Amino acid sequence: MAPAAGRPAKPDCNRSYSLALHEHGLLYSAQTGQGIDQDMAAELARRSGCRISVSVMPRARIWQLIEAGSLDFSLSGITNEARDKYAAFAWYFANPYHLLVRKDAHVRSIAEFERNDRLRLGAIRSFRYSPQANELMDGLAADGRVSYATGLDPLYEILLANRVQALIIEPFDFPMVEGGRLREQTTLLSFGDPPVPHGLIMSRRALSATEQAAWRALVDEMRADGTVQRIFEKYFKPDMARSLTQF
């Protein structure tokens, strides 16, 4: 049966698709095998009826494979001018960014942190953020003031060891920050940027425009019927889940 006029066809399941997760707080934990993105991947497979092979890899590697067309999908991605050339997106949440700073750095604002050339930032390679967070990151990187790691856990370790004095984080990282030594030794500063949309990442080389539209329609359907919000409510309090998914 042909799809209704103006409505994209359902995803074509004539082949298996590949989707990569990355470890990032509540988005996905390899230790538990659980997270928001794992639940999103499972729901995409269930609704589409397609076989989706899920793997876990570093974020930088994911973007390389998406660009090459060797990977169909990833999740919780944000765009920029460069990524728009090789990736398409289906948005399902938006969030703000914060600077997590050691209290003994004695800074009361992001501008103070930036001005103090003795302070360093920890970051994951290939991560992008909100406009002001990107501006801070790029400026410090140009000055040689950024230390990189492949994931958050190593960054937390070097922050606690005072080898870096700040990290850029988002709500998925809050549970780790709110417990133990990190809570005692750090404070949060807001960048003040609007929430940044995140979504299903689709490789333009691997998926035609028609296929992209079909998967985007599936994500939009999950948003409209409350499925995305219910997934987020497994990990956040209802008010926070609503603020992240209603944008």
CSV table of C-alpha atoms in Angstrom, one decimal, residues 98-220:
chain,number,residue,atom,x,y,z
A,98,HIS,CA,27.6,23.9,32.1
A,99,LEU,CA,31.2,24.3,33.1
A,100,LEU,CA,32.1,22.1,36.0
A,101,VAL,CA,34.9,23.9,37.9
A,102,ARG,CA,37.1,22.9,40.8
A,103,LYS,CA,36.3,25.1,43.8
A,104,ASP,CA,40.0,25.7,44.5
A,105,ALA,CA,40.4,27.3,41.1
A,106,HIS,CA,38.7,30.3,42.8
A,107,VAL,CA,36.8,31.5,39.7
A,108,ARG,CA,33.3,32.9,39.9
A,109,SER,CA,32.6,33.1,36.1
A,110,ILE,CA,33.5,31.4,32.9
A,111,ALA,CA,35.3,34.6,31.8
A,112,GLU,CA,37.5,34.4,34.9
A,113,PHE,CA,38.4,30.8,34.0
A,114,GLU,CA,39.3,31.8,30.5
A,115,ARG,CA,41.5,34.7,31.6
A,116,ASN,CA,43.6,32.6,34.0
A,117,ASP,CA,46.2,30.9,31.8
A,118,ARG,CA,47.2,28.5,34.6
A,119,LEU,CA,43.8,26.7,34.4
A,120,ARG,CA,43.2,23.8,32.0
A,121,LEU,CA,40.1,22.3,30.5
A,122,GLY,CA,39.4,18.6,30.1
A,123,ALA,CA,37.5,17.4,27.0
A,124,ILE,CA,36.6,14.4,24.8
A,125,ARG,CA,37.9,14.6,21.2
A,126,SER,CA,35.3,15.5,18.6
A,127,PHE,CA,32.7,16.7,21.2
A,128,ARG,CA,30.9,20.0,20.3
A,129,TYR,CA,28.7,22.0,22.6
A,130,SER,CA,26.6,25.2,22.7
A,131,PRO,CA,28.0,28.4,21.0
A,132,GLN,CA,29.7,29.9,24.1
A,133,ALA,CA,31.0,26.6,25.3
A,134,ASN,CA,32.5,26.0,21.8
A,135,GLU,CA,34.1,29.4,21.9
A,136,LEU,CA,35.7,28.7,25.2
A,137,MET,CA,36.8,25.2,24.1
A,138,ASP,CA,38.3,26.5,20.8
A,139,GLY,CA,40.1,29.4,22.4
A,140,LEU,CA,41.7,27.2,25.1
A,141,ALA,CA,42.6,24.6,22.6
A,142,ALA,CA,44.4,27.2,20.5
A,143,ASP,CA,46.3,28.2,23.6
A,144,GLY,CA,47.3,24.6,24.4
A,145,ARG,CA,45.1,24.6,27.5
A,146,VAL,CA,43.0,21.5,26.8
A,147,SER,CA,43.7,17.9,27.8
A,148,TYR,CA,41.8,15.2,25.9
A,149,ALA,CA,40.4,11.8,26.9
A,150,THR,CA,38.3,9.2,25.2
A,151,GLY,CA,35.5,9.3,27.8
A,152,LEU,CA,34.1,11.0,30.9
A,153,ASP,CA,35.5,8.6,33.5
A,154,PRO,CA,39.2,9.5,32.7
A,155,LEU,CA,38.2,13.2,32.7
A,156,TYR,CA,36.7,12.9,36.1
A,157,GLU,CA,39.9,11.3,37.3
A,158,ILE,CA,42.2,14.0,36.0
A,159,LEU,CA,39.8,16.7,37.3
A,160,LEU,CA,40.0,15.1,40.8
A,161,ALA,CA,43.8,14.9,40.5
A,162,ASN,CA,43.8,18.6,39.6
A,163,ARG,CA,45.5,18.0,36.3
A,164,VAL,CA,42.6,19.9,34.7
A,165,GLN,CA,40.4,22.4,36.6
A,166,ALA,CA,37.2,22.2,34.6
A,167,LEU,CA,35.0,20.1,32.2
A,168,ILE,CA,32.1,21.0,30.0
A,169,ILE,CA,29.1,18.8,31.1
A,170,GLU,CA,25.4,18.3,30.4
A,171,PRO,CA,22.5,16.9,32.4
A,172,PHE,CA,23.4,13.3,31.6
A,173,ASP,CA,26.5,13.8,33.7
A,174,PHE,CA,24.8,15.3,36.8
A,175,PRO,CA,24.3,12.0,38.7
A,176,MET,CA,28.1,11.4,38.8
A,177,VAL,CA,28.8,15.0,39.7
A,178,GLU,CA,26.2,15.0,42.5
A,179,GLY,CA,27.9,12.2,44.5
A,180,GLY,CA,31.1,11.9,46.5
A,181,ARG,CA,34.3,13.8,45.9
A,182,LEU,CA,33.1,15.6,42.7
A,183,ARG,CA,30.3,17.3,44.6
A,184,GLU,CA,32.6,18.3,47.4
A,185,GLN,CA,35.3,19.7,45.1
A,186,THR,CA,33.4,21.3,42.3
A,187,THR,CA,30.8,23.9,41.4
A,188,LEU,CA,28.7,24.5,38.2
A,189,LEU,CA,28.8,27.6,36.1
A,190,SER,CA,26.2,28.1,33.3
A,191,PHE,CA,27.1,29.2,29.8
A,192,GLY,CA,23.6,30.8,29.4
A,193,ASP,CA,23.1,29.5,25.9
A,194,PRO,CA,19.7,28.2,24.8
A,195,PRO,CA,19.3,24.4,24.9
A,196,VAL,CA,21.0,22.6,22.0
A,197,PRO,CA,19.0,20.1,19.9
A,198,HIS,CA,20.3,16.5,19.9
A,199,GLY,CA,19.1,13.7,17.7
A,200,LEU,CA,19.4,10.5,15.7
A,201,ILE,CA,22.5,10.9,13.4
A,202,MET,CA,22.1,9.6,9.9
A,203,SER,CA,24.9,9.1,7.4
A,204,ARG,CA,24.1,10.9,4.2
A,205,ARG,CA,26.3,8.5,2.3
A,206,ALA,CA,24.6,5.4,3.7
A,207,LEU,CA,21.0,6.6,3.6
A,208,SER,CA,19.2,8.3,0.8
A,209,ALA,CA,17.1,11.4,1.4
A,210,THR,CA,14.0,9.3,1.2
A,211,GLU,CA,15.4,6.9,3.8
A,212,GLN,CA,16.4,9.8,6.1
A,213,ALA,CA,12.8,11.1,5.9
A,214,ALA,CA,11.4,7.7,6.9
A,215,TRP,CA,13.6,7.4,10.0
A,216,ARG,CA,13.0,11.1,10.9
A,217,ALA,CA,9.2,10.4,10.7
A,218,LEU,CA,9.7,7.5,13.1
A,219,VAL,CA,11.5,9.6,15.6
A,220,ASP,CA,8.9,12.4,15.3
